[in-house]
Tab-separated table of C-alpha atoms in Angstrom:
chain	number	residue	atom	x	y	z
A	1	MET	CA	-38.152	14.982	-22.640
A	2	PRO	CA	-35.340	17.433	-21.802
A	3	TYR	CA	-32.613	16.241	-19.457
A	4	ASP	CA	-33.370	17.233	-15.857
A	5	PRO	CA	-30.423	16.549	-13.506
A	6	SER	CA	-32.641	17.090	-10.456
A	7	ALA	CA	-34.564	13.971	-11.418
A	8	PHE	CA	-31.586	11.833	-10.464
A	9	PRO	CA	-30.375	11.248	-6.897
A	10	PRO	CA	-27.058	12.957	-6.132
A	11	PHE	CA	-23.985	10.970	-5.232
A	12	ALA	CA	-20.328	11.665	-4.607
A	13	VAL	CA	-17.073	10.017	-5.660
A	14	THR	CA	-14.126	9.551	-3.310
A	15	VAL	CA	-10.701	7.998	-3.492
A	16	ASP	CA	-9.437	5.842	-0.622
A	17	LEU	CA	-5.790	4.893	-0.312
A	18	VAL	CA	-4.279	1.625	0.874
A	19	VAL	CA	-0.757	2.908	1.569
A	20	LEU	CA	1.570	0.029	2.427
A	21	THR	CA	5.160	0.069	3.583
A	22	VAL	CA	7.483	-2.209	5.535
A	23	ARG	CA	8.458	-0.933	8.975
A	24	ARG	CA	10.414	-2.947	11.534
A	25	HIS	CA	10.021	-6.058	9.352
A	26	SER	CA	6.200	-5.785	9.371
A	27	LEU	CA	3.804	-4.903	6.579
A	28	CYS	CA	2.130	-1.701	7.750
A	29	ALA	CA	-0.671	0.478	6.420
A	30	LEU	CA	-1.331	4.151	6.935
A	31	ALA	CA	-4.359	4.792	9.146
A	32	VAL	CA	-5.930	8.105	10.151
A	33	ARG	CA	-8.214	8.770	13.101
A	34	ARG	CA	-11.315	10.569	11.925
A	35	GLY	CA	-11.781	13.982	13.525
A	36	GLU	CA	-15.320	14.551	12.230
A	37	PRO	CA	-18.538	12.549	11.840
A	38	PRO	CA	-19.375	10.035	10.613
A	39	PHE	CA	-17.307	7.531	12.595
A	40	GLN	CA	-15.601	10.311	14.545
A	41	GLY	CA	-12.720	8.904	16.577
A	42	ARG	CA	-12.476	5.688	14.537
A	43	TRP	CA	-9.468	4.707	12.459
A	44	ALA	CA	-9.870	4.765	8.689
A	45	LEU	CA	-7.879	4.697	5.487
A	46	PRO	CA	-6.739	8.068	4.155
A	47	GLY	CA	-8.712	9.535	1.293
A	48	GLY	CA	-11.177	12.200	0.316
A	49	PHE	CA	-13.695	13.486	-2.161
A	50	VAL	CA	-12.727	13.927	-5.797
A	51	ARG	CA	-12.683	17.632	-6.596
A	52	ALA	CA	-14.358	19.269	-9.557
A	53	GLY	CA	-12.010	19.167	-12.529
A	54	GLU	CA	-9.952	16.252	-11.150
A	55	ASP	CA	-9.788	12.817	-12.676
A	56	LEU	CA	-9.374	9.804	-10.406
A	57	ALA	CA	-5.613	9.489	-10.846
A	58	GLN	CA	-5.116	13.171	-10.017
A	59	ALA	CA	-7.294	12.908	-6.918
A	60	ALA	CA	-5.419	9.821	-5.683
A	61	ALA	CA	-2.033	11.463	-6.314
A	62	ARG	CA	-3.157	14.610	-4.478
A	63	GLU	CA	-4.419	12.662	-1.478
A	64	LEU	CA	-1.200	10.640	-1.403
A	65	ALA	CA	0.894	13.809	-1.400
A	66	GLU	CA	-1.247	15.429	1.301
A	67	GLU	CA	-1.187	12.376	3.561
A	68	THR	CA	2.412	11.193	3.091
A	69	GLY	CA	4.329	13.883	1.206
A	70	LEU	CA	5.010	11.332	-1.520
A	71	CYS	CA	4.846	11.970	-5.235
A	72	VAL	CA	3.766	9.242	-7.616
A	73	HIS	CA	6.566	7.344	-9.323
A	74	ASP	CA	7.133	8.396	-12.918
A	75	PRO	CA	8.263	5.374	-14.983
A	76	ALA	CA	9.557	7.752	-17.669
A	77	ALA	CA	12.185	9.129	-15.280
A	78	PRO	CA	13.430	6.146	-13.257
A	79	SER	CA	16.846	7.593	-12.561
A	80	GLN	CA	15.535	10.830	-11.041
A	81	ASP	CA	12.224	9.728	-9.594
A	82	HIS	CA	11.821	7.441	-6.578
A	83	GLY	CA	8.196	8.171	-5.755
A	84	ALA	CA	5.532	5.766	-4.626
A	85	HIS	CA	3.997	3.110	-6.821
A	86	LEU	CA	0.297	3.930	-7.229
A	87	GLU	CA	-2.329	1.827	-8.984
A	88	GLN	CA	-6.103	1.606	-9.005
A	89	LEU	CA	-7.354	-1.215	-6.780
A	90	ALA	CA	-11.147	-1.559	-7.042
A	91	THR	CA	-14.427	0.340	-6.869
A	92	TYR	CA	-16.769	0.115	-3.881
A	93	GLY	CA	-20.359	1.262	-4.256
A	94	ASP	CA	-22.586	-0.336	-1.632
A	95	PRO	CA	-25.500	2.093	-1.160
A	96	GLU	CA	-25.089	1.951	2.637
A	97	ARG	CA	-21.308	2.304	2.822
A	98	ASP	CA	-21.480	5.986	3.856
A	99	PRO	CA	-24.287	7.264	6.125
A	100	ARG	CA	-24.061	10.803	4.721
A	101	MET	CA	-25.155	10.090	1.166
A	102	ARG	CA	-24.556	7.743	-1.737
A	103	VAL	CA	-20.761	7.642	-2.090
A	104	VAL	CA	-18.815	5.541	-4.582
A	105	SER	CA	-15.154	5.046	-3.668
A	106	VAL	CA	-12.405	4.197	-6.125
A	107	ALA	CA	-9.654	2.704	-3.987
A	108	HIS	CA	-5.980	2.906	-4.916
A	109	LEU	CA	-2.993	0.909	-3.727
A	110	ALA	CA	0.221	2.803	-2.942
A	111	LEU	CA	3.541	1.126	-2.124
A	112	ALA	CA	6.709	2.831	-0.942
A	113	PRO	CA	9.889	2.108	1.036
A	114	ASP	CA	10.106	2.630	4.798
A	115	LEU	CA	8.336	5.934	5.399
A	116	PRO	CA	8.618	8.430	8.270
A	117	ALA	CA	5.923	8.998	10.863
A	118	PRO	CA	2.860	10.460	9.118
A	119	ARG	CA	1.252	13.816	9.862
A	120	ALA	CA	-2.508	14.101	10.146
A	121	GLY	CA	-4.266	16.409	7.714
A	122	GLY	CA	-7.740	17.296	6.481
A	123	ASP	CA	-10.436	15.924	8.771
A	124	ALA	CA	-8.022	13.505	10.484
A	125	SER	CA	-7.072	14.125	14.118
A	126	ASN	CA	-4.208	11.628	14.181
A	127	ALA	CA	-2.296	9.372	11.816
A	128	ARG	CA	-0.070	6.332	12.280
A	129	TRP	CA	1.509	3.343	10.635
A	130	ALA	CA	-0.029	0.133	11.962
A	131	PRO	CA	0.580	-3.538	11.152
A	132	VAL	CA	-2.110	-4.694	8.753
A	133	GLU	CA	-3.012	-7.632	11.002
A	134	GLU	CA	-3.809	-5.179	13.807
A	135	LEU	CA	-5.979	-2.985	11.581
A	136	LEU	CA	-7.926	-5.996	10.363
A	137	GLU	CA	-8.594	-7.272	13.882
A	138	GLN	CA	-12.203	-6.892	14.997
A	139	SER	CA	-11.597	-7.103	18.744
A	140	GLY	CA	-8.870	-7.157	21.360
A	141	TYR	CA	-6.111	-4.601	21.892
A	142	GLY	CA	-3.508	-3.102	19.594
A	143	ARG	CA	0.196	-2.532	20.210
A	144	ALA	CA	-0.533	0.838	21.795
A	145	GLY	CA	-2.827	-0.830	24.338
A	146	GLU	CA	-6.024	0.738	23.035
A	147	ALA	CA	-9.121	-1.299	22.297
A	148	VAL	CA	-9.362	-2.402	18.680
A	149	ALA	CA	-12.468	-1.306	16.779
A	150	PRO	CA	-13.280	-2.084	13.146
A	151	LEU	CA	-12.074	0.436	10.613
A	152	ALA	CA	-14.632	3.065	9.588
A	153	PHE	CA	-16.892	2.642	6.567
A	154	ASP	CA	-15.965	-0.494	4.589
A	155	HIS	CA	-12.260	0.207	4.925
A	156	ALA	CA	-11.447	-3.199	6.440
A	157	ARG	CA	-12.622	-4.821	3.209
A	158	ILE	CA	-10.681	-2.312	1.111
A	159	LEU	CA	-7.538	-2.851	3.184
A	160	ALA	CA	-7.848	-6.646	2.949
A	161	ASP	CA	-8.254	-6.385	-0.831
A	162	GLY	CA	-5.198	-4.131	-1.081
A	163	VAL	CA	-3.031	-6.437	1.020
A	164	GLU	CA	-4.038	-9.453	-1.069
A	165	ARG	CA	-3.307	-7.505	-4.271
A	166	ALA	CA	0.205	-6.748	-2.989
A	167	ARG	CA	0.782	-10.339	-1.853
A	168	SER	CA	-0.320	-11.711	-5.216
A	169	LYS	CA	1.494	-9.219	-7.439
A	170	ILE	CA	4.923	-9.734	-5.885
A	171	GLU	CA	4.656	-13.373	-6.967
A	172	TYR	CA	4.687	-12.639	-10.673
A	173	SER	CA	5.911	-9.038	-10.966
A	174	SER	CA	8.842	-6.953	-9.766
A	175	LEU	CA	6.540	-4.930	-7.495
A	176	ALA	CA	8.410	-5.990	-4.347
A	177	THR	CA	11.201	-3.591	-5.295
A	178	ALA	CA	8.724	-0.715	-4.750
A	179	PHE	CA	9.142	-1.377	-1.012
A	180	CYS	CA	12.941	-0.978	-1.305
A	181	PRO	CA	15.207	2.063	-1.561
A	182	PRO	CA	16.822	2.746	-4.970
A	183	GLU	CA	19.766	0.485	-4.029
A	184	PHE	CA	19.190	-2.533	-1.816
A	185	THR	CA	20.626	-5.898	-0.862
A	186	VAL	CA	19.118	-9.297	-1.550
A	187	GLY	CA	18.615	-9.645	2.198
A	188	GLU	CA	16.582	-6.435	2.311
A	189	LEU	CA	14.457	-7.621	-0.596
A	190	ARG	CA	13.931	-10.983	1.127
A	191	ARG	CA	12.674	-9.216	4.242
A	192	VAL	CA	10.125	-7.417	2.073
A	193	TYR	CA	8.781	-10.734	0.797
A	194	GLU	CA	8.752	-12.121	4.334
A	195	ALA	CA	6.857	-9.105	5.674
A	196	VAL	CA	4.295	-9.006	2.873
A	197	TRP	CA	3.704	-12.761	2.869
A	198	SER	CA	4.109	-13.211	6.660
A	199	VAL	CA	6.447	-16.156	6.159
A	200	ALA	CA	10.103	-17.003	6.722
A	201	LEU	CA	12.131	-17.734	3.568
A	202	ASP	CA	15.342	-19.682	3.166
A	203	PRO	CA	18.066	-17.065	2.467
A	204	ARG	CA	20.108	-19.221	0.074
A	205	ASN	CA	17.151	-20.367	-2.018
A	206	PHE	CA	15.813	-16.829	-2.170
A	207	HIS	CA	19.188	-15.432	-3.283
A	208	ARG	CA	19.429	-18.047	-6.004
A	209	LYS	CA	15.922	-17.352	-7.279
A	210	VAL	CA	16.048	-13.564	-7.418
A	211	THR	CA	19.535	-13.319	-8.896
A	212	GLY	CA	18.690	-16.019	-11.429
A	213	THR	CA	15.463	-14.405	-12.639
A	214	PRO	CA	16.205	-12.486	-15.859
A	215	GLY	CA	15.760	-8.734	-15.573
A	216	PHE	CA	14.724	-8.760	-11.917
A	217	LEU	CA	17.860	-7.320	-10.284
A	218	VAL	CA	20.858	-5.423	-11.633
A	219	PRO	CA	24.127	-5.207	-9.631
A	220	THR	CA	25.186	-1.631	-8.932
A	221	GLY	CA	28.817	-2.534	-8.302
A	222	GLY	CA	28.637	-1.274	-4.730
A	223	THR	CA	28.407	-2.912	-1.325
A	224	THR	CA	27.025	-1.959	2.068
A	225	THR	CA	27.423	-2.958	5.708
A	226	ARG	CA	24.238	-1.225	6.927
A	227	GLN	CA	22.769	-4.587	7.907
A	228	GLY	CA	25.854	-5.526	9.886
A	229	GLY	CA	28.305	-8.324	9.195
A	230	ARG	CA	30.252	-8.654	5.970
A	231	PRO	CA	29.709	-6.218	3.084
A	232	ALA	CA	26.670	-7.178	1.018
A	233	GLN	CA	26.285	-6.559	-2.695
A	234	LEU	CA	23.913	-3.779	-3.730
A	235	PHE	CA	21.325	-4.128	-6.485
A	236	ARG	CA	18.712	-1.976	-8.156
A	237	ALA	CA	15.479	-2.977	-9.846
A	238	GLY	CA	15.958	-4.296	-13.370
A	239	GLY	CA	13.804	-3.648	-16.384
A	240	ALA	CA	11.578	-6.700	-16.006
A	241	THR	CA	7.990	-6.059	-14.952
A	242	LEU	CA	6.883	-9.703	-15.083
A	243	LEU	CA	8.958	-12.423	-13.450
A	244	ASN	CA	9.645	-15.655	-15.303
A	245	PRO	CA	9.734	-17.932	-13.408
A	246	PRO	CA	7.460	-16.327	-10.791
A	247	MET	CA	8.273	-16.104	-7.070
A	248	LEU	CA	5.578	-18.435	-5.775
A	249	ARG	CA	4.213	-17.776	-2.303
A	250	PRO	CA	4.940	-20.651	0.117
A	251	GLU	CA	1.917	-22.535	1.382
A	252	VAL	CA	1.362	-21.941	5.095
């Protein structure tokens, strides 16, 4: 029998982005308010349909640039490039996840240092950075005083998976430095861990661990007083991608 594409039900592929950053010592995610049905008026993760001729990585990078103005970090040019870390998170294909048609979403996780206020684009009527705990709440009121409603589609699940991926990976990899500027202090790095893990860490123990982990941090030779107090030593990310020993998450 000849191949007949009309014999198969159509479906679409999208990319959804869990964009995380640390703002005001809180782990925050980018959320957009949907300006069109379905779920018009509800908050959702940024994303969109994969275009003809695009692969998944290209679609995710395009959506990231459109939503945040960020380019993807190029490991081949670390000295010139300070873009966002972007990695594939998981695939979500529940037949009922989108009321329009069968839509399979390939979610991506993006991490970047403190980012400016976002600008809405595409079919979004508004965009904001929100603490992840607020976005994952199912009831109550957010910081802006508006009633909290679940994220559109299955985006609460996707967001929760992305947050857990980030929390787990900074234990055994150098990924926490993706939340930092090119040069940072140990105190700034500690606040990243505290924000992502939602815990308080002992400053002295943390300093000893991160400076004693081979390849994790490299001194730049400079200092800064941007955090107030005495000048603090500046570091940049080292060449290590896996941490040995790992930075184990405290039990809470």
